[in-house]
mmCIF file of C-alpha atoms in Angstrom:
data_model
loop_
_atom_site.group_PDB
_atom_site.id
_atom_site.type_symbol
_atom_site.label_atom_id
_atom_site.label_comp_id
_atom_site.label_asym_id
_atom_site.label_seq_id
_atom_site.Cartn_x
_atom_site.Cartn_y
_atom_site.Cartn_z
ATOM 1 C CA UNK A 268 -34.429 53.442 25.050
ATOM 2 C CA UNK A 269 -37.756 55.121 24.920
ATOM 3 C CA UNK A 270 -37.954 56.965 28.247
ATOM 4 C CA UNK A 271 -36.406 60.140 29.641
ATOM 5 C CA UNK A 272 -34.477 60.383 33.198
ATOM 6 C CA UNK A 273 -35.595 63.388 33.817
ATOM 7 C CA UNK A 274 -34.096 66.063 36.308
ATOM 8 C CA UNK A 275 -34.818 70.214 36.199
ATOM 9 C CA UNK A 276 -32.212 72.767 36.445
ATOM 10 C CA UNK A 277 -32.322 74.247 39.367
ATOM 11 C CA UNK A 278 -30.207 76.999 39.082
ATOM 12 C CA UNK A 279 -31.920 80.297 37.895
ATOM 13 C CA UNK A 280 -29.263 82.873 36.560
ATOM 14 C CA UNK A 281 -31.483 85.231 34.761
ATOM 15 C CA UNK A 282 -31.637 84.148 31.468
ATOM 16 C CA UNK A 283 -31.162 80.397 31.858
ATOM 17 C CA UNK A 284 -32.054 77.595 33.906
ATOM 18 C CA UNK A 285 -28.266 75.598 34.669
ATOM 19 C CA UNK A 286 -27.665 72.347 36.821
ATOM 20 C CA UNK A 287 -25.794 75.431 39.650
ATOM 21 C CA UNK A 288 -23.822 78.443 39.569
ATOM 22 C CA UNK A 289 -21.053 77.562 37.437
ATOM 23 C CA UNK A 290 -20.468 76.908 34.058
ATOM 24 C CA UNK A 291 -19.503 73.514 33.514
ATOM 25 C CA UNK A 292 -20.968 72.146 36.577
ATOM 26 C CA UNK A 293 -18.595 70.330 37.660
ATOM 27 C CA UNK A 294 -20.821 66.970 37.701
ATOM 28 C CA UNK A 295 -23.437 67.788 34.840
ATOM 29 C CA UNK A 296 -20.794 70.173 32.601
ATOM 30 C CA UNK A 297 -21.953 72.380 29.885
ATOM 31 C CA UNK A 298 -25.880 71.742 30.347
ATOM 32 C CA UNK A 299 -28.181 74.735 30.079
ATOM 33 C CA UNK A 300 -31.261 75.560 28.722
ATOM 34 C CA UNK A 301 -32.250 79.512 27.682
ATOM 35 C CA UNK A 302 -35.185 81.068 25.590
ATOM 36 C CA UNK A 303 -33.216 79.943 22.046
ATOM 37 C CA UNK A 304 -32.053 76.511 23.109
ATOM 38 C CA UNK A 305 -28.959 75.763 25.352
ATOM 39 C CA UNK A 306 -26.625 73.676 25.182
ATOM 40 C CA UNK A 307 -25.810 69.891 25.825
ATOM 41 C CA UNK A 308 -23.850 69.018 28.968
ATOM 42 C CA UNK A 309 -22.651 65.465 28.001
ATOM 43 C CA UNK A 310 -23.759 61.604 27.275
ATOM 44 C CA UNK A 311 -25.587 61.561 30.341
ATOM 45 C CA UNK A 312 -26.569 65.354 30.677
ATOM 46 C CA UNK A 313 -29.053 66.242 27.896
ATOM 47 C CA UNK A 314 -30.939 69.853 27.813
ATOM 48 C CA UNK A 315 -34.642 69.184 28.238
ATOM 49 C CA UNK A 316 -37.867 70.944 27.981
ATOM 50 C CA UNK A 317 -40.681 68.925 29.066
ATOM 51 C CA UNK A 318 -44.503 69.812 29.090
ATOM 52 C CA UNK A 319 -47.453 68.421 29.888
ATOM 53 C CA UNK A 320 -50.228 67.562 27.995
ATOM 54 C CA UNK A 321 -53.896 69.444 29.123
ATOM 55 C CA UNK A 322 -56.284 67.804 27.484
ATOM 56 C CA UNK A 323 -57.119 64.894 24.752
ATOM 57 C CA UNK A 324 -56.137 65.911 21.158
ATOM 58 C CA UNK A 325 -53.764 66.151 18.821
ATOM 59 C CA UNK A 326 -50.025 68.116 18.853
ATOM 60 C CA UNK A 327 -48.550 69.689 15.907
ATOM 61 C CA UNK A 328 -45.112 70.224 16.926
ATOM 62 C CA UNK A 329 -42.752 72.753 14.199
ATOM 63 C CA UNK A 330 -39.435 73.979 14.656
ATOM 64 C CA UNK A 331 -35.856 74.080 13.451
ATOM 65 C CA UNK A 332 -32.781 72.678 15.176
ATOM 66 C CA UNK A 333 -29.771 74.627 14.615
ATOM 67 C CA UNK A 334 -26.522 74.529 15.149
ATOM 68 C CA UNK A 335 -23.779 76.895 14.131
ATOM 69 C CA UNK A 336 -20.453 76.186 15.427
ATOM 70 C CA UNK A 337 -18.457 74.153 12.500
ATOM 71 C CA UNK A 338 -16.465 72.084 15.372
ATOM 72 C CA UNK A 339 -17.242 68.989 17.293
ATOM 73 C CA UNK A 340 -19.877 66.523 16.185
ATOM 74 C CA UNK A 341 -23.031 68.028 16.412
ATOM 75 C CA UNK A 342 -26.528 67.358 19.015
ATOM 76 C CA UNK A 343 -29.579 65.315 18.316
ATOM 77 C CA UNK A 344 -32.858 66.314 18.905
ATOM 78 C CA UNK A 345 -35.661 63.915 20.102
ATOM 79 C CA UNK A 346 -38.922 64.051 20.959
ATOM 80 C CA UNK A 347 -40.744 61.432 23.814
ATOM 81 C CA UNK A 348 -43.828 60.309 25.384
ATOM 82 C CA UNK A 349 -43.962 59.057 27.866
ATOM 83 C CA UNK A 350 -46.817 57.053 27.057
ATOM 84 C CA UNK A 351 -45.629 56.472 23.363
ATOM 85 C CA UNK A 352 -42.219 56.363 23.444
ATOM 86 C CA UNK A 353 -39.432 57.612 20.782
ATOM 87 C CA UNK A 354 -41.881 59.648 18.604
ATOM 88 C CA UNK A 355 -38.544 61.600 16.109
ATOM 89 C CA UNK A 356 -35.301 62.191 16.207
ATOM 90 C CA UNK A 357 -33.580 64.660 14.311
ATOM 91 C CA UNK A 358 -29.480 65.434 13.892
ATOM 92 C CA UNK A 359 -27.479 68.964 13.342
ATOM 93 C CA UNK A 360 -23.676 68.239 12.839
ATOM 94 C CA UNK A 361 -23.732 72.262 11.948
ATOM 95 C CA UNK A 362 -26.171 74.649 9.818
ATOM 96 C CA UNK A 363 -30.255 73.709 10.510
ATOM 97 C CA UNK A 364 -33.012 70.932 10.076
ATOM 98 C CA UNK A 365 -36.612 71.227 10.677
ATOM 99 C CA UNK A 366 -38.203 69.022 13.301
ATOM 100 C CA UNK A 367 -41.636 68.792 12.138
ATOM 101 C CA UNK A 368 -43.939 66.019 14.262
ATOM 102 C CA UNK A 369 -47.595 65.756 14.665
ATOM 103 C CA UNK A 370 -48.553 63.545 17.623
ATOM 104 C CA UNK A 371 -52.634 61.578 17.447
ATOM 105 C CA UNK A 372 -54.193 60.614 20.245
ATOM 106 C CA UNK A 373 -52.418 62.310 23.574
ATOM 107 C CA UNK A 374 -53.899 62.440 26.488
ATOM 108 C CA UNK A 375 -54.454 64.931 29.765
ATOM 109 C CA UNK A 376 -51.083 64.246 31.893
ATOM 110 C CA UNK A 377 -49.021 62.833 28.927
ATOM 111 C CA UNK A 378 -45.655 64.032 29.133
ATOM 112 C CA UNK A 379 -44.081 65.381 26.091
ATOM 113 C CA UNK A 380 -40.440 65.868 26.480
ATOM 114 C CA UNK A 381 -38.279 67.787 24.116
ATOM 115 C CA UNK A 382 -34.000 66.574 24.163
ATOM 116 C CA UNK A 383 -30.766 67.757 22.617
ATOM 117 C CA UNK A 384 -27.998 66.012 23.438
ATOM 118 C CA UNK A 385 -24.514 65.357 22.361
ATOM 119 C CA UNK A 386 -23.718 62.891 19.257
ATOM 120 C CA UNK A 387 -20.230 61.571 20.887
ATOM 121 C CA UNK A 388 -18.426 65.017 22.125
ATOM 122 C CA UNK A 389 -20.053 67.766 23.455
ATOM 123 C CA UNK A 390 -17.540 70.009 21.994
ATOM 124 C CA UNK A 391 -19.095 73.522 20.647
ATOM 125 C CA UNK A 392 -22.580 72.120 20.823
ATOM 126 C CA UNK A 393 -24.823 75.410 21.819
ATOM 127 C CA UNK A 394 -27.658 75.079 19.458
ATOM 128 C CA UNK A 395 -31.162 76.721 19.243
ATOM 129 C CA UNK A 396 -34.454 75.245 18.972
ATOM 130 C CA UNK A 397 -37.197 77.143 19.093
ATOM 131 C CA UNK A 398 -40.600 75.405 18.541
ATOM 132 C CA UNK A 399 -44.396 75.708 18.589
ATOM 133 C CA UNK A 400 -47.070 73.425 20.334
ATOM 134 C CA UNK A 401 -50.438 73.708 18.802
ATOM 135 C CA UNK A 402 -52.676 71.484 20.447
ATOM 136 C CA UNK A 403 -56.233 70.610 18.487
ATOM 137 C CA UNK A 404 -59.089 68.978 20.201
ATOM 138 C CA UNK A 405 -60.852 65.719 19.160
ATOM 139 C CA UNK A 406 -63.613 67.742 17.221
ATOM 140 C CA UNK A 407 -60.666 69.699 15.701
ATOM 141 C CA UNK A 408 -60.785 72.902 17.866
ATOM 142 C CA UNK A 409 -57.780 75.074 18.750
ATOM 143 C CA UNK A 410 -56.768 74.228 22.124
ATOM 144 C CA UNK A 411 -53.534 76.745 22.484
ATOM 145 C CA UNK A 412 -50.196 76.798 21.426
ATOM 146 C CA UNK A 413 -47.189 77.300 23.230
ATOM 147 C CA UNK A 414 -44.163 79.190 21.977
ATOM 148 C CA UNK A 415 -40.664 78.043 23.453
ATOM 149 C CA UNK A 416 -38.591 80.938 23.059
ATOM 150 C CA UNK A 417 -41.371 83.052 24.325
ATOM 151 C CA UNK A 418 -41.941 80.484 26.808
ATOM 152 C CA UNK A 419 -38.949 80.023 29.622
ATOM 153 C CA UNK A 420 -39.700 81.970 33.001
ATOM 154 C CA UNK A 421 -38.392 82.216 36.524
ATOM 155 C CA UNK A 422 -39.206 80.073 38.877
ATOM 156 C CA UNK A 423 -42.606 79.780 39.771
ATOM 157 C CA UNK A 424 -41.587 80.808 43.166
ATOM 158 C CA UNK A 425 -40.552 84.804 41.719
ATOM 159 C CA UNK A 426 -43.696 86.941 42.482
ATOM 160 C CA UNK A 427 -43.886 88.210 38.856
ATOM 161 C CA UNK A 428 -44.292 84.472 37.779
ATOM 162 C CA UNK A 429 -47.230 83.891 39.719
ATOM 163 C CA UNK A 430 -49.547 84.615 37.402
ATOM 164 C CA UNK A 431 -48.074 82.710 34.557
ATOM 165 C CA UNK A 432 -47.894 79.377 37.239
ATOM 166 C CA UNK A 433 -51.699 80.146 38.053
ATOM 167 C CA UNK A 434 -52.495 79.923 34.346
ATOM 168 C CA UNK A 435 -50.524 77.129 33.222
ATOM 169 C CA UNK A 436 -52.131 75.168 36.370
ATOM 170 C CA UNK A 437 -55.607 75.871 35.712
ATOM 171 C CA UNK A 438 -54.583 74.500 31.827
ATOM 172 C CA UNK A 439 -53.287 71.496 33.090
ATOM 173 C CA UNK A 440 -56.431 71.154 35.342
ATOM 174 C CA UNK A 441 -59.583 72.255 32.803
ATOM 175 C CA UNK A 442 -57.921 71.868 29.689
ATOM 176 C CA UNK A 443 -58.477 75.715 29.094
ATOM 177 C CA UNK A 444 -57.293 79.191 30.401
ATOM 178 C CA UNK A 445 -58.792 80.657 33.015
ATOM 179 C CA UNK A 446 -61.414 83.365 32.502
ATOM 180 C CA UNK A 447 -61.108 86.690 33.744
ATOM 181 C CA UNK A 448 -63.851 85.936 36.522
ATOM 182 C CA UNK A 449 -61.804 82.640 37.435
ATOM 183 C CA UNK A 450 -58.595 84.847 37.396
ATOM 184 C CA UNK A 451 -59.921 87.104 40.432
ATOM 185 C CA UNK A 452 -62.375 85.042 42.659
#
């Protein structure tokens, strides 16, 4: 244990990103992600966010995983890298827990991946965790931050998303955002 299988959603309803049309799926169940959170689909079907490190630094990740539903057993949050490994791991059998991590040393292209997934059932287990990414250069500058709630768009592929994909491409690229110049040459 230590690495993440990792497969997107592919199915775009609106307001969530869902392994297809239905809800279960009938192969990956209950598994959706949305601007709060999502929800688990089962022991092999964990809801993901992954991102991808721009540029050498440090992340200060902060959030709270929460879970209200007073049935089933809960979900666990974890945090990889995949150059690093397990980095925390954090359980809500129902109410909320923080999920504070600060992660030295990561590098451009380091994949950071953020899973909830079932403790034994996945019986009632919506949850919501919204977190913030605050990444700090070597010489301690602020590098950006990234909001997950105010962070989950259509594909890249819908015209209005275009711009968004641009940005978050020239990020992964310079290790900055794009300047207005850079924006329209």
């Amino acid at each position: 244990e230590g690495r993440v299988d990792f497969h997107p959603l592919s199915f775009w309803d609106g307001s969530r990103y869902q392994a297809g049309p239905q809800l279960p799926d009938p192969v990956h169940g209950w598994v959706m992600v949305n601007a709060q959170g999502g929800h688990t689909g089962d022991a092999a079907h964990a809801a993901i966010r992954r991102m991808t490190v721009p540029a050498d630094g440090t992340l200060k990740i902060t959030g709270a995983l929460s879970r209200p539903a007073p049935n089933g057993d809960g979900v666990r949050a974890r945090i990889f890298s995949n150059a690093k490994g397990l980095l925390g791991e954090w359980k809500a059998p129902t109410g909320s827990v923080e999920t504070p991590l600060e992660i030295r040393n990561v590098v451009p292209g380091e994949v950071i991946d953020l899973v909830v997934d079932c403790v034994e059932t996945v019986e009632s287990d919506s949850f919501a965790w919204t977190v913030v990414v605050s990444l700090t250069g070597p010489e301690g500058q602020n590098l950006g931050s990234w909001n997950s709630e105010q962070s989950l768009y259509p594909p890249a592929t819908s015209p209005e998303r275009l711009p968004v994909a641009v940005d978050t491409a020239w990020r992964v690229c310079y290790g900055r955002a794009p300047v207005d110049a850079e924006r329209h040459a």
